Amino acid sequence: MSTLTFQVTGEPKGQPRPRAFARKMGSVHVARFYDSDAADAWKGAVMLAIMQAAKVGNGWHFTSEAVSVSITFAMPRPKSHSGAKGLKPSAPVAHVGKPDVDNLAKLILDQLTRSGNVWRDDSQVVSLTVHKFYATGAEQGCSVSISTLGI
């Protein structure tokens, strides 16, 4: 069994949904699709972290085996959670707002597949654990752990 772990610093973003619009070209309406660039900076940070973590010599080898993935997101806190003396005692720990945990995880899994260094396809993920909390300090981002299962 081998394990790959890495951390990404920055504000986590969910995988944006593709958008569509119709445009009239002559007498015909044509559908066009585009991806929002709202998460491009986060995608870049995730890809950089993957490429650094999956370097040869770090103990990870491209796999076509079943894998288990654990992801923990540290989301930014709104200013309303802080008072004159720091974090308010009533400030929640769990992040229950947008972005949804499944969209956050999808972006990470898609970037792992696109990297070409981790696995063939994210369909190899047979166990996925995702947590989403408010950052306890200034450190926002996520930590990822991937383990081959040998099954």
PDB file of C-alpha atoms in Angstrom:
ATOM      1  CA  MET A   1       0.000   0.000   0.000  1.00  0.00           C
ATOM      2  CA  SER A   2       1.326   3.448  -0.867  1.00  0.00           C
ATOM      3  CA  THR A   3       0.057   6.831   0.237  1.00  0.00           C
ATOM      4  CA  LEU A   4       0.227  10.295  -1.297  1.00  0.00           C
ATOM      5  CA  THR A   5      -0.500  13.307   0.894  1.00  0.00           C
ATOM      6  CA  PHE A   6      -0.407  17.001   0.128  1.00  0.00           C
ATOM      7  CA  GLN A   7      -1.802  20.335   1.239  1.00  0.00           C
ATOM      8  CA  VAL A   8      -3.082  23.249  -0.803  1.00  0.00           C
ATOM      9  CA  THR A   9      -3.124  26.784   0.574  1.00  0.00           C
ATOM     10  CA  GLY A  10      -5.778  29.245  -0.582  1.00  0.00           C
ATOM     11  CA  GLU A  11      -9.525  29.700  -0.592  1.00  0.00           C
ATOM     12  CA  PRO A  12     -11.174  26.416  -1.611  1.00  0.00           C
ATOM     13  CA  LYS A  13     -13.570  26.631  -4.545  1.00  0.00           C
ATOM     14  CA  GLY A  14     -16.059  24.130  -5.894  1.00  0.00           C
ATOM     15  CA  GLN A  15     -16.053  22.782  -9.428  1.00  0.00           C
ATOM     16  CA  PRO A  16     -18.069  25.324 -11.440  1.00  0.00           C
ATOM     17  CA  ARG A  17     -20.959  24.014 -13.487  1.00  0.00           C
ATOM     18  CA  PRO A  18     -20.659  24.357 -17.254  1.00  0.00           C
ATOM     19  CA  ARG A  19     -22.852  27.171 -18.555  1.00  0.00           C
ATOM     20  CA  ALA A  20     -24.783  27.210 -21.790  1.00  0.00           C
ATOM     21  CA  PHE A  21     -26.297  29.910 -23.931  1.00  0.00           C
ATOM     22  CA  ALA A  22     -28.052  30.000 -27.297  1.00  0.00           C
ATOM     23  CA  ARG A  23     -26.922  32.244 -30.103  1.00  0.00           C
ATOM     24  CA  LYS A  24     -28.747  32.854 -33.344  1.00  0.00           C
ATOM     25  CA  MET A  25     -26.496  32.341 -36.351  1.00  0.00           C
ATOM     26  CA  GLY A  26     -28.471  33.264 -39.415  1.00  0.00           C
ATOM     27  CA  SER A  27     -31.753  31.414 -39.140  1.00  0.00           C
ATOM     28  CA  VAL A  28     -30.383  28.719 -36.823  1.00  0.00           C
ATOM     29  CA  HIS A  29     -29.997  28.803 -33.037  1.00  0.00           C
ATOM     30  CA  VAL A  30     -26.736  27.269 -31.869  1.00  0.00           C
ATOM     31  CA  ALA A  31     -25.994  26.167 -28.297  1.00  0.00           C
ATOM     32  CA  ARG A  32     -22.605  27.183 -26.903  1.00  0.00           C
ATOM     33  CA  PHE A  33     -21.042  25.940 -23.680  1.00  0.00           C
ATOM     34  CA  TYR A  34     -18.317  27.460 -21.534  1.00  0.00           C
ATOM     35  CA  ASP A  35     -16.691  26.875 -18.151  1.00  0.00           C
ATOM     36  CA  SER A  36     -16.612  29.701 -15.657  1.00  0.00           C
ATOM     37  CA  ASP A  37     -13.127  30.875 -14.706  1.00  0.00           C
ATOM     38  CA  ALA A  38     -14.194  31.512 -11.086  1.00  0.00           C
ATOM     39  CA  ALA A  39     -12.102  28.620  -9.764  1.00  0.00           C
ATOM     40  CA  ASP A  40      -9.091  28.878 -12.099  1.00  0.00           C
ATOM     41  CA  ALA A  41      -6.681  30.200  -9.428  1.00  0.00           C
ATOM     42  CA  TRP A  42      -7.714  27.424  -7.015  1.00  0.00           C
ATOM     43  CA  LYS A  43      -7.381  24.798  -9.768  1.00  0.00           C
ATOM     44  CA  GLY A  44      -3.871  26.053 -10.474  1.00  0.00           C
ATOM     45  CA  ALA A  45      -2.886  25.876  -6.800  1.00  0.00           C
ATOM     46  CA  VAL A  46      -4.296  22.334  -6.544  1.00  0.00           C
ATOM     47  CA  MET A  47      -2.443  21.197  -9.677  1.00  0.00           C
ATOM     48  CA  LEU A  48       0.842  22.680  -8.430  1.00  0.00           C
ATOM     49  CA  ALA A  49       0.469  20.865  -5.092  1.00  0.00           C
ATOM     50  CA  ILE A  50      -0.315  17.574  -6.876  1.00  0.00           C
ATOM     51  CA  MET A  51       2.688  17.882  -9.190  1.00  0.00           C
ATOM     52  CA  GLN A  52       5.040  18.634  -6.276  1.00  0.00           C
ATOM     53  CA  ALA A  53       3.656  15.796  -4.139  1.00  0.00           C
ATOM     54  CA  ALA A  54       3.701  13.175  -6.907  1.00  0.00           C
ATOM     55  CA  LYS A  55       7.341  13.773  -7.907  1.00  0.00           C
ATOM     56  CA  VAL A  56       9.435  10.679  -8.436  1.00  0.00           C
ATOM     57  CA  GLY A  57      11.072   9.655  -5.164  1.00  0.00           C
ATOM     58  CA  ASN A  58       8.192  10.637  -2.892  1.00  0.00           C
ATOM     59  CA  GLY A  59       7.010   7.024  -2.697  1.00  0.00           C
ATOM     60  CA  TRP A  60       3.989   7.417  -4.962  1.00  0.00           C
ATOM     61  CA  HIS A  61       3.635   5.620  -8.273  1.00  0.00           C
ATOM     62  CA  PHE A  62       0.876   6.042 -10.848  1.00  0.00           C
ATOM     63  CA  THR A  63      -1.765   3.433 -10.043  1.00  0.00           C
ATOM     64  CA  SER A  64      -4.645   1.666 -11.692  1.00  0.00           C
ATOM     65  CA  GLU A  65      -5.666   0.071  -8.368  1.00  0.00           C
ATOM     66  CA  ALA A  66      -8.607   0.959  -6.156  1.00  0.00           C
ATOM     67  CA  VAL A  67      -7.869   3.953  -3.928  1.00  0.00           C
ATOM     68  CA  SER A  68      -9.227   5.591  -0.803  1.00  0.00           C
ATOM     69  CA  VAL A  69      -9.270   9.404  -0.646  1.00  0.00           C
ATOM     70  CA  SER A  70      -9.662  11.671   2.370  1.00  0.00           C
ATOM     71  CA  ILE A  71     -10.024  15.454   1.923  1.00  0.00           C
ATOM     72  CA  THR A  72     -10.380  18.104   4.615  1.00  0.00           C
ATOM     73  CA  PHE A  73     -11.245  21.666   3.645  1.00  0.00           C
ATOM     74  CA  ALA A  74     -10.477  24.697   5.834  1.00  0.00           C
ATOM     75  CA  MET A  75     -12.884  27.395   4.653  1.00  0.00           C
ATOM     76  CA  PRO A  76     -12.486  31.151   5.255  1.00  0.00           C
ATOM     77  CA  ARG A  77     -14.412  32.592   8.178  1.00  0.00           C
ATOM     78  CA  PRO A  78     -16.738  35.556   7.640  1.00  0.00           C
ATOM     79  CA  LYS A  79     -15.887  38.731   9.563  1.00  0.00           C
ATOM     80  CA  SER A  80     -19.066  38.290  11.612  1.00  0.00           C
ATOM     81  CA  HIS A  81     -17.365  35.383  13.462  1.00  0.00           C
ATOM     82  CA  SER A  82     -14.838  37.785  14.994  1.00  0.00           C
ATOM     83  CA  GLY A  83     -15.315  40.357  17.696  1.00  0.00           C
ATOM     84  CA  ALA A  84     -13.089  42.874  19.488  1.00  0.00           C
ATOM     85  CA  LYS A  85     -11.422  40.050  21.445  1.00  0.00           C
ATOM     86  CA  GLY A  86     -10.941  37.672  18.526  1.00  0.00           C
ATOM     87  CA  LEU A  87     -13.104  34.716  17.551  1.00  0.00           C
ATOM     88  CA  LYS A  88     -16.553  34.838  19.142  1.00  0.00           C
ATOM     89  CA  PRO A  89     -17.456  31.859  21.378  1.00  0.00           C
ATOM     90  CA  SER A  90     -20.649  31.468  19.328  1.00  0.00           C
ATOM     91  CA  ALA A  91     -18.725  31.102  16.038  1.00  0.00           C
ATOM     92  CA  PRO A  92     -19.456  27.704  14.464  1.00  0.00           C
ATOM     93  CA  VAL A  93     -16.802  25.124  13.628  1.00  0.00           C
ATOM     94  CA  ALA A  94     -18.629  23.329  10.805  1.00  0.00           C
ATOM     95  CA  HIS A  95     -19.023  25.157   7.500  1.00  0.00           C
ATOM     96  CA  VAL A  96     -22.601  24.560   6.359  1.00  0.00           C
ATOM     97  CA  GLY A  97     -22.770  27.094   3.518  1.00  0.00           C
ATOM     98  CA  LYS A  98     -21.765  27.153  -0.124  1.00  0.00           C
ATOM     99  CA  PRO A  99     -19.758  25.739  -1.802  1.00  0.00           C
ATOM    100  CA  ASP A 100     -21.201  22.259  -1.381  1.00  0.00           C
ATOM    101  CA  VAL A 101     -18.836  19.570  -0.169  1.00  0.00           C
ATOM    102  CA  ASP A 102     -19.432  17.422  -3.274  1.00  0.00           C
ATOM    103  CA  ASN A 103     -18.448  20.265  -5.622  1.00  0.00           C
ATOM    104  CA  LEU A 104     -15.309  20.943  -3.558  1.00  0.00           C
ATOM    105  CA  ALA A 105     -14.314  17.273  -3.738  1.00  0.00           C
ATOM    106  CA  LYS A 106     -15.124  17.043  -7.468  1.00  0.00           C
ATOM    107  CA  LEU A 107     -12.640  19.786  -8.299  1.00  0.00           C
ATOM    108  CA  ILE A 108      -9.868  18.003  -6.358  1.00  0.00           C
ATOM    109  CA  LEU A 109     -10.646  14.596  -7.925  1.00  0.00           C
ATOM    110  CA  ASP A 110     -10.817  16.092 -11.430  1.00  0.00           C
ATOM    111  CA  GLN A 111      -7.438  17.809 -10.966  1.00  0.00           C
ATOM    112  CA  LEU A 112      -5.911  14.554  -9.699  1.00  0.00           C
ATOM    113  CA  THR A 113      -7.110  12.838 -12.873  1.00  0.00           C
ATOM    114  CA  ARG A 114      -5.922  15.679 -15.143  1.00  0.00           C
ATOM    115  CA  SER A 115      -2.445  15.626 -13.591  1.00  0.00           C
ATOM    116  CA  GLY A 116      -1.772  12.199 -15.125  1.00  0.00           C
ATOM    117  CA  ASN A 117       0.512  11.372 -12.179  1.00  0.00           C
ATOM    118  CA  VAL A 118      -1.854   9.808  -9.657  1.00  0.00           C
ATOM    119  CA  TRP A 119      -4.371   7.459 -11.257  1.00  0.00           C
ATOM    120  CA  ARG A 120      -6.005   6.568 -14.543  1.00  0.00           C
ATOM    121  CA  ASP A 121      -9.453   7.908 -13.603  1.00  0.00           C
ATOM    122  CA  ASP A 122     -11.311   9.035 -10.491  1.00  0.00           C
ATOM    123  CA  SER A 123     -13.616   6.041 -10.959  1.00  0.00           C
ATOM    124  CA  GLN A 124     -10.848   4.158  -9.085  1.00  0.00           C
ATOM    125  CA  VAL A 125     -11.899   5.947  -5.888  1.00  0.00           C
ATOM    126  CA  VAL A 126     -13.858   3.360  -3.896  1.00  0.00           C
ATOM    127  CA  SER A 127     -13.824   5.236  -0.592  1.00  0.00           C
ATOM    128  CA  LEU A 128     -14.154   9.016  -0.239  1.00  0.00           C
ATOM    129  CA  THR A 129     -14.208  10.961   3.022  1.00  0.00           C
ATOM    130  CA  VAL A 130     -14.690  14.727   2.854  1.00  0.00           C
ATOM    131  CA  HIS A 131     -14.824  17.240   5.716  1.00  0.00           C
ATOM    132  CA  LYS A 132     -15.518  20.964   5.502  1.00  0.00           C
ATOM    133  CA  PHE A 133     -14.750  23.210   8.485  1.00  0.00           C
ATOM    134  CA  TYR A 134     -13.989  26.852   9.096  1.00  0.00           C
ATOM    135  CA  ALA A 135     -10.267  27.586   9.273  1.00  0.00           C
ATOM    136  CA  THR A 136      -9.123  27.845  12.878  1.00  0.00           C
ATOM    137  CA  GLY A 137      -6.457  30.434  12.055  1.00  0.00           C
ATOM    138  CA  ALA A 138      -5.507  32.304   8.925  1.00  0.00           C
ATOM    139  CA  GLU A 139      -4.648  29.067   7.086  1.00  0.00           C
ATOM    140  CA  GLN A 140      -7.293  28.279   4.467  1.00  0.00           C
ATOM    141  CA  GLY A 141      -7.046  25.435   1.997  1.00  0.00           C
ATOM    142  CA  CYS A 142      -7.277  21.674   2.046  1.00  0.00           C
ATOM    143  CA  SER A 143      -5.344  18.557   2.914  1.00  0.00           C
ATOM    144  CA  VAL A 144      -5.584  15.440   0.770  1.00  0.00           C
ATOM    145  CA  SER A 145      -4.554  11.866   1.484  1.00  0.00           C
ATOM    146  CA  ILE A 146      -4.746   9.095  -1.140  1.00  0.00           C
ATOM    147  CA  SER A 147      -3.989   5.451  -0.359  1.00  0.00           C
ATOM    148  CA  THR A 148      -3.912   2.434  -2.635  1.00  0.00           C
ATOM    149  CA  LEU A 149      -5.984  -0.407  -1.234  1.00  0.00           C
ATOM    150  CA  GLY A 150      -4.406  -3.374  -2.977  1.00  0.00           C
ATOM    151  CA  ILE A 151      -7.782  -4.963  -3.670  1.00  0.00           C
TER     152      ILE A 151
END
